[in-house]
């Protein structure tokens, strides 16, 4: 069903919430990646529901069905607030049920940045393919231009140049992504610099992580380099790292996605106990 949250600046973020109803064992809050939207995870939500785990998430500012300039977020603190509101709403809707935060790609970086700085009261954290390091070299001239104009043109848009063909080994996933009207390939100067700064801070402060973390990355990810995840896990001792051999960027959309889900499920079950 549709699910909306309201931020302190008045912006409404549109999303979804799915629950199996009775015998609920946990709640998963998912933060999606750059240029996409939460509806791309409907199939993933159904997997969780089948295991009596509720699933929720919203389209970030400038993404999906949420209003705002495409790919534009003024400040990373807005993204932190987004997670805080979802945690609060989940604890209100599902009192006493364990909550897990799950982030993918840019969403994975947002989640890591948030939990390092806020140490929220949740049962655990799941992150796949986080944007700690890019798997491709951004145009250096555009990076320099962005650095010059970030203070007086923060909303200037640039193409992400995402290597779409390397999202998944499943050609149907690639075709759907290209035809999806809610997907975009833009990032503004402010969001770009926000995520570059967050990636540096996150790797620098990884050893301060206190929450249990499952960190999964494909060995052949050409979008976000697995080297960032390996470095993070080496510093964060509460982390379980799984490098998926041959995996591309969207492990939840790979032909072996059910194996990936079962790996995540087993990790969750070990933290809440399987009834």
CSV table of C-alpha atoms in Angstrom, one decimal:
chain,number,residue,atom,x,y,z
A,1,UNK,CA,0.0,0.0,0.0
A,2,UNK,CA,1.1,3.6,-0.5
A,3,UNK,CA,2.9,5.2,2.4
A,4,UNK,CA,4.0,8.8,2.8
A,5,UNK,CA,6.2,10.7,5.3
A,6,UNK,CA,6.5,14.4,6.0
A,7,UNK,CA,9.9,16.1,6.7
A,8,UNK,CA,10.4,19.1,8.9
A,9,UNK,CA,10.7,21.3,5.8
A,10,UNK,CA,7.2,20.3,4.8
A,11,UNK,CA,8.3,18.0,1.9
A,12,UNK,CA,6.2,14.9,1.4
A,13,UNK,CA,8.1,11.7,0.5
A,14,UNK,CA,6.0,9.1,-1.3
A,15,UNK,CA,6.7,5.4,-0.8
A,16,UNK,CA,5.2,2.1,0.1
A,17,UNK,CA,4.7,-0.2,3.1
A,18,UNK,CA,3.9,-3.9,3.0
A,19,UNK,CA,3.2,-6.1,5.9
A,20,UNK,CA,2.2,-9.8,6.2
A,21,UNK,CA,-0.2,-8.9,9.0
A,22,UNK,CA,-0.1,-11.2,12.1
A,23,UNK,CA,3.0,-13.0,13.3
A,24,UNK,CA,5.2,-10.2,12.2
A,25,UNK,CA,8.9,-10.9,13.1
A,26,UNK,CA,10.7,-7.8,11.9
A,27,UNK,CA,10.6,-4.6,9.9
A,28,UNK,CA,13.0,-3.7,7.1
A,29,UNK,CA,13.4,0.0,6.1
A,30,UNK,CA,15.0,0.3,2.7
A,31,UNK,CA,16.9,3.4,1.3
A,32,UNK,CA,17.2,3.2,-2.5
A,33,UNK,CA,20.0,4.3,-4.8
A,34,UNK,CA,20.6,7.3,-7.0
A,35,UNK,CA,18.3,7.8,-9.9
A,36,UNK,CA,15.9,5.0,-9.0
A,37,UNK,CA,12.9,4.6,-6.7
A,38,UNK,CA,11.4,2.4,-4.0
A,39,UNK,CA,8.9,0.7,-6.4
A,40,UNK,CA,11.8,-1.1,-8.1
A,41,UNK,CA,12.0,-3.2,-4.9
A,42,UNK,CA,8.4,-4.6,-5.0
A,43,UNK,CA,9.7,-8.1,-5.7
A,44,UNK,CA,12.2,-7.8,-2.9
A,45,UNK,CA,9.4,-6.7,-0.5
A,46,UNK,CA,7.4,-9.8,-1.4
A,47,UNK,CA,10.3,-12.0,-0.5
A,48,UNK,CA,10.4,-10.4,3.0
A,49,UNK,CA,6.6,-10.6,3.4
A,50,UNK,CA,6.8,-14.4,2.7
A,51,UNK,CA,9.1,-14.6,5.7
A,52,UNK,CA,6.8,-12.6,8.0
A,53,UNK,CA,8.9,-9.5,7.7
A,54,UNK,CA,7.4,-6.1,6.9
A,55,UNK,CA,9.0,-3.8,4.3
A,56,UNK,CA,8.9,-0.1,3.8
A,57,UNK,CA,10.7,2.8,2.1
A,58,UNK,CA,10.1,6.1,0.4
A,59,UNK,CA,11.3,7.8,-2.8
A,60,UNK,CA,14.1,10.2,-1.7
A,61,UNK,CA,13.8,13.9,-2.6
A,62,UNK,CA,14.1,14.4,-6.3
A,63,UNK,CA,13.4,10.8,-7.0
A,64,UNK,CA,10.5,8.6,-8.2
A,65,UNK,CA,7.1,9.9,-7.2
A,66,UNK,CA,8.4,12.4,-4.7
A,67,UNK,CA,8.4,16.0,-5.8
A,68,UNK,CA,11.6,18.0,-6.4
A,69,UNK,CA,14.2,18.6,-9.0
A,70,UNK,CA,15.5,15.3,-10.3
A,71,UNK,CA,18.6,14.1,-8.5
A,72,UNK,CA,18.7,17.2,-6.2
A,73,UNK,CA,19.2,17.0,-2.4
A,74,UNK,CA,20.3,20.2,-0.7
A,75,UNK,CA,21.9,18.6,2.3
A,76,UNK,CA,22.7,15.1,3.5
A,77,UNK,CA,21.0,16.0,6.8
A,78,UNK,CA,17.7,15.8,4.9
A,79,UNK,CA,18.5,12.2,4.1
A,80,UNK,CA,19.3,11.5,7.8
A,81,UNK,CA,16.0,13.0,8.8
A,82,UNK,CA,14.3,10.7,6.2
A,83,UNK,CA,15.6,7.6,8.0
A,84,UNK,CA,14.8,9.0,11.4
A,85,UNK,CA,11.2,9.6,10.5
A,86,UNK,CA,10.8,6.2,9.0
A,87,UNK,CA,12.3,4.5,12.1
A,88,UNK,CA,10.0,6.5,14.3
A,89,UNK,CA,6.9,5.7,12.2
A,90,UNK,CA,7.8,2.0,12.1
A,91,UNK,CA,8.2,1.8,15.9
A,92,UNK,CA,4.8,3.5,16.2
A,93,UNK,CA,3.1,1.2,13.6
A,94,UNK,CA,4.8,-2.0,14.8
A,95,UNK,CA,5.5,-1.5,18.5
A,96,UNK,CA,8.0,-4.0,19.9
A,97,UNK,CA,9.0,-5.4,16.5
A,98,UNK,CA,12.8,-5.4,15.7
A,99,UNK,CA,13.7,-2.8,13.0
A,100,UNK,CA,16.5,-3.2,10.5
A,101,UNK,CA,17.8,-0.4,8.2
A,102,UNK,CA,18.8,-1.6,4.7
A,103,UNK,CA,20.5,0.6,2.1
A,104,UNK,CA,21.6,0.0,-1.5
A,105,UNK,CA,24.2,1.9,-3.5
A,106,UNK,CA,23.9,5.6,-2.7
A,107,UNK,CA,21.3,4.4,-0.2
A,108,UNK,CA,23.9,2.2,1.3
A,109,UNK,CA,26.3,5.2,1.8
A,110,UNK,CA,23.4,7.2,3.3
A,111,UNK,CA,22.7,4.5,5.8
A,112,UNK,CA,26.3,4.0,6.8
A,113,UNK,CA,26.8,7.7,7.2
A,114,UNK,CA,23.7,7.9,9.3
A,115,UNK,CA,24.4,5.0,11.6
A,116,UNK,CA,27.9,6.2,12.2
A,117,UNK,CA,26.8,9.6,13.2
A,118,UNK,CA,23.5,8.8,15.0
A,119,UNK,CA,23.9,5.2,16.3
A,120,UNK,CA,20.1,4.7,16.1
A,121,UNK,CA,18.2,2.2,18.3
A,122,UNK,CA,17.7,-0.6,15.6
A,123,UNK,CA,18.4,-4.3,15.6
A,124,UNK,CA,20.9,-4.2,12.7
A,125,UNK,CA,22.0,-2.8,9.4
A,126,UNK,CA,22.1,-4.3,5.9
A,127,UNK,CA,24.0,-2.6,3.1
A,128,UNK,CA,24.5,-3.8,-0.5
A,129,UNK,CA,26.9,-2.2,-3.0
A,130,UNK,CA,27.5,1.0,-1.1
A,131,UNK,CA,28.8,4.1,-2.9
A,132,UNK,CA,32.0,4.3,-0.9
A,133,UNK,CA,34.1,4.3,-4.1
A,134,UNK,CA,32.9,4.6,-7.6
A,135,UNK,CA,33.6,1.7,-10.0
A,136,UNK,CA,34.2,4.2,-12.9
A,137,UNK,CA,36.2,7.4,-13.1
A,138,UNK,CA,34.0,10.5,-13.2
A,139,UNK,CA,34.9,13.2,-15.8
A,140,UNK,CA,37.6,15.2,-14.1
A,141,UNK,CA,36.6,18.4,-15.8
A,142,UNK,CA,33.1,18.1,-14.6
A,143,UNK,CA,34.3,17.4,-11.1
A,144,UNK,CA,36.4,20.6,-11.2
A,145,UNK,CA,33.4,22.6,-12.5
A,146,UNK,CA,31.2,21.2,-9.8
A,147,UNK,CA,33.7,22.2,-7.2
A,148,UNK,CA,33.7,25.8,-8.5
A,149,UNK,CA,30.0,26.2,-8.6
A,150,UNK,CA,28.8,24.3,-5.6
A,151,UNK,CA,28.3,27.4,-3.5
A,152,UNK,CA,26.3,29.5,-6.0
A,153,UNK,CA,24.7,26.9,-8.3
A,154,UNK,CA,24.0,23.9,-6.0
A,155,UNK,CA,21.1,22.8,-8.1
A,156,UNK,CA,23.1,22.6,-11.4
A,157,UNK,CA,22.4,19.2,-12.9
A,158,UNK,CA,24.9,16.8,-14.5
A,159,UNK,CA,24.4,13.3,-16.0
A,160,UNK,CA,25.4,10.5,-13.7
A,161,UNK,CA,26.9,8.5,-16.6
A,162,UNK,CA,25.8,5.3,-14.8
A,163,UNK,CA,27.0,2.2,-16.7
A,164,UNK,CA,23.4,0.7,-16.9
A,165,UNK,CA,24.5,-2.4,-18.7
A,166,UNK,CA,26.4,-3.5,-15.6
A,167,UNK,CA,23.5,-3.2,-13.1
A,168,UNK,CA,22.6,-6.9,-13.5
A,169,UNK,CA,23.3,-10.0,-15.6
A,170,UNK,CA,19.6,-10.2,-16.4
A,171,UNK,CA,18.9,-8.4,-19.7
A,172,UNK,CA,15.2,-8.0,-18.7
A,173,UNK,CA,16.3,-5.9,-15.6
A,174,UNK,CA,18.3,-3.6,-17.9
A,175,UNK,CA,15.5,-3.2,-20.4
A,176,UNK,CA,13.0,-2.3,-17.6
A,177,UNK,CA,15.4,0.1,-16.1
A,178,UNK,CA,15.9,2.0,-19.4
A,179,UNK,CA,12.1,2.1,-20.0
A,180,UNK,CA,11.1,3.1,-16.4
A,181,UNK,CA,9.6,6.6,-16.5
A,182,UNK,CA,10.4,7.1,-12.8
A,183,UNK,CA,14.1,6.4,-13.3
A,184,UNK,CA,16.4,9.4,-14.1
A,185,UNK,CA,20.1,9.8,-14.8
A,186,UNK,CA,20.8,13.2,-13.2
A,187,UNK,CA,22.7,14.4,-10.1
A,188,UNK,CA,23.0,18.0,-8.9
A,189,UNK,CA,26.2,19.6,-7.7
A,190,UNK,CA,25.0,19.6,-4.1
A,191,UNK,CA,24.1,15.9,-4.0
A,192,UNK,CA,27.3,15.0,-5.8
A,193,UNK,CA,29.5,16.8,-3.3
A,194,UNK,CA,27.4,15.6,-0.4
A,195,UNK,CA,27.9,12.0,-1.3
A,196,UNK,CA,31.6,12.5,-2.1
A,197,UNK,CA,32.2,14.0,1.3
A,198,UNK,CA,30.1,11.3,3.0
A,199,UNK,CA,32.1,8.6,1.4
A,200,UNK,CA,35.3,10.0,2.7
A,201,UNK,CA,33.9,10.5,6.2
A,202,UNK,CA,32.4,7.1,6.3
A,203,UNK,CA,35.6,5.3,5.4
A,204,UNK,CA,37.6,7.5,7.8
A,205,UNK,CA,35.3,6.8,10.7
A,206,UNK,CA,34.3,3.1,10.0
A,207,UNK,CA,36.0,1.9,13.2
A,208,UNK,CA,33.3,3.8,15.2
A,209,UNK,CA,30.5,1.6,14.0
A,210,UNK,CA,28.7,0.0,17.0
A,211,UNK,CA,25.7,-1.7,15.3
A,212,UNK,CA,25.9,-5.2,13.7
A,213,UNK,CA,26.2,-4.8,9.9
A,214,UNK,CA,25.8,-7.2,7.0
A,215,UNK,CA,27.8,-5.7,4.1
A,216,UNK,CA,27.4,-7.4,0.7
A,217,UNK,CA,29.0,-6.5,-2.6
A,218,UNK,CA,29.4,-8.1,-6.0
A,219,UNK,CA,33.0,-8.7,-7.0
A,220,UNK,CA,32.3,-7.4,-10.6
A,221,UNK,CA,30.4,-4.3,-9.6
A,222,UNK,CA,31.3,-1.6,-12.2
A,223,UNK,CA,29.1,1.0,-10.6
A,224,UNK,CA,30.4,1.1,-7.0
A,225,UNK,CA,33.8,-0.5,-6.4
A,226,UNK,CA,33.9,-3.4,-3.9
A,227,UNK,CA,37.2,-2.1,-2.7
A,228,UNK,CA,35.3,0.5,-0.6
A,229,UNK,CA,33.3,-2.2,1.1
A,230,UNK,CA,36.4,-4.3,1.8
A,231,UNK,CA,38.2,-1.3,3.4
A,232,UNK,CA,35.1,-0.4,5.5
A,233,UNK,CA,34.7,-4.0,6.8
A,234,UNK,CA,38.4,-4.2,7.6
A,235,UNK,CA,38.0,-1.2,10.0
A,236,UNK,CA,34.4,-1.9,11.3
A,237,UNK,CA,34.7,-4.9,13.5
A,238,UNK,CA,30.9,-5.4,13.9
A,239,UNK,CA,30.7,-6.1,10.2
A,240,UNK,CA,30.1,-9.3,8.4
A,241,UNK,CA,31.4,-8.9,4.8
A,242,UNK,CA,30.2,-11.0,1.9
A,243,UNK,CA,31.8,-10.5,-1.6
A,244,UNK,CA,29.5,-12.2,-4.1
A,245,UNK,CA,31.7,-13.8,-6.7
A,246,UNK,CA,30.8,-12.5,-10.2
A,247,UNK,CA,28.0,-10.3,-8.9
A,248,UNK,CA,27.1,-7.0,-10.6
A,249,UNK,CA,25.8,-3.9,-8.8
A,250,UNK,CA,22.1,-4.9,-8.2
A,251,UNK,CA,22.5,-8.2,-6.4
A,252,UNK,CA,18.8,-8.2,-5.6
A,253,UNK,CA,18.1,-8.2,-9.4
A,254,UNK,CA,20.7,-10.9,-10.4
A,255,UNK,CA,19.6,-14.3,-11.7
A,256,UNK,CA,20.8,-15.7,-8.3
A,257,UNK,CA,18.8,-13.1,-6.3
A,258,UNK,CA,17.1,-15.7,-4.2
A,259,UNK,CA,20.4,-16.9,-2.9
A,260,UNK,CA,21.3,-13.3,-2.0
A,261,UNK,CA,17.9,-13.0,-0.2
A,262,UNK,CA,18.4,-16.2,1.7
A,263,UNK,CA,21.8,-15.0,2.9
A,264,UNK,CA,20.3,-11.8,4.2
A,265,UNK,CA,17.4,-13.7,5.7
A,266,UNK,CA,19.7,-16.0,7.6
A,267,UNK,CA,21.6,-13.0,9.0
A,268,UNK,CA,18.3,-11.4,10.2
A,269,UNK,CA,17.1,-14.7,11.7
A,270,UNK,CA,20.4,-15.0,13.7
A,271,UNK,CA,19.6,-11.7,15.3
A,272,UNK,CA,15.9,-12.1,16.1
A,273,UNK,CA,15.6,-15.9,16.3
A,274,UNK,CA,13.4,-17.8,13.8
A,275,UNK,CA,10.0,-18.7,15.3
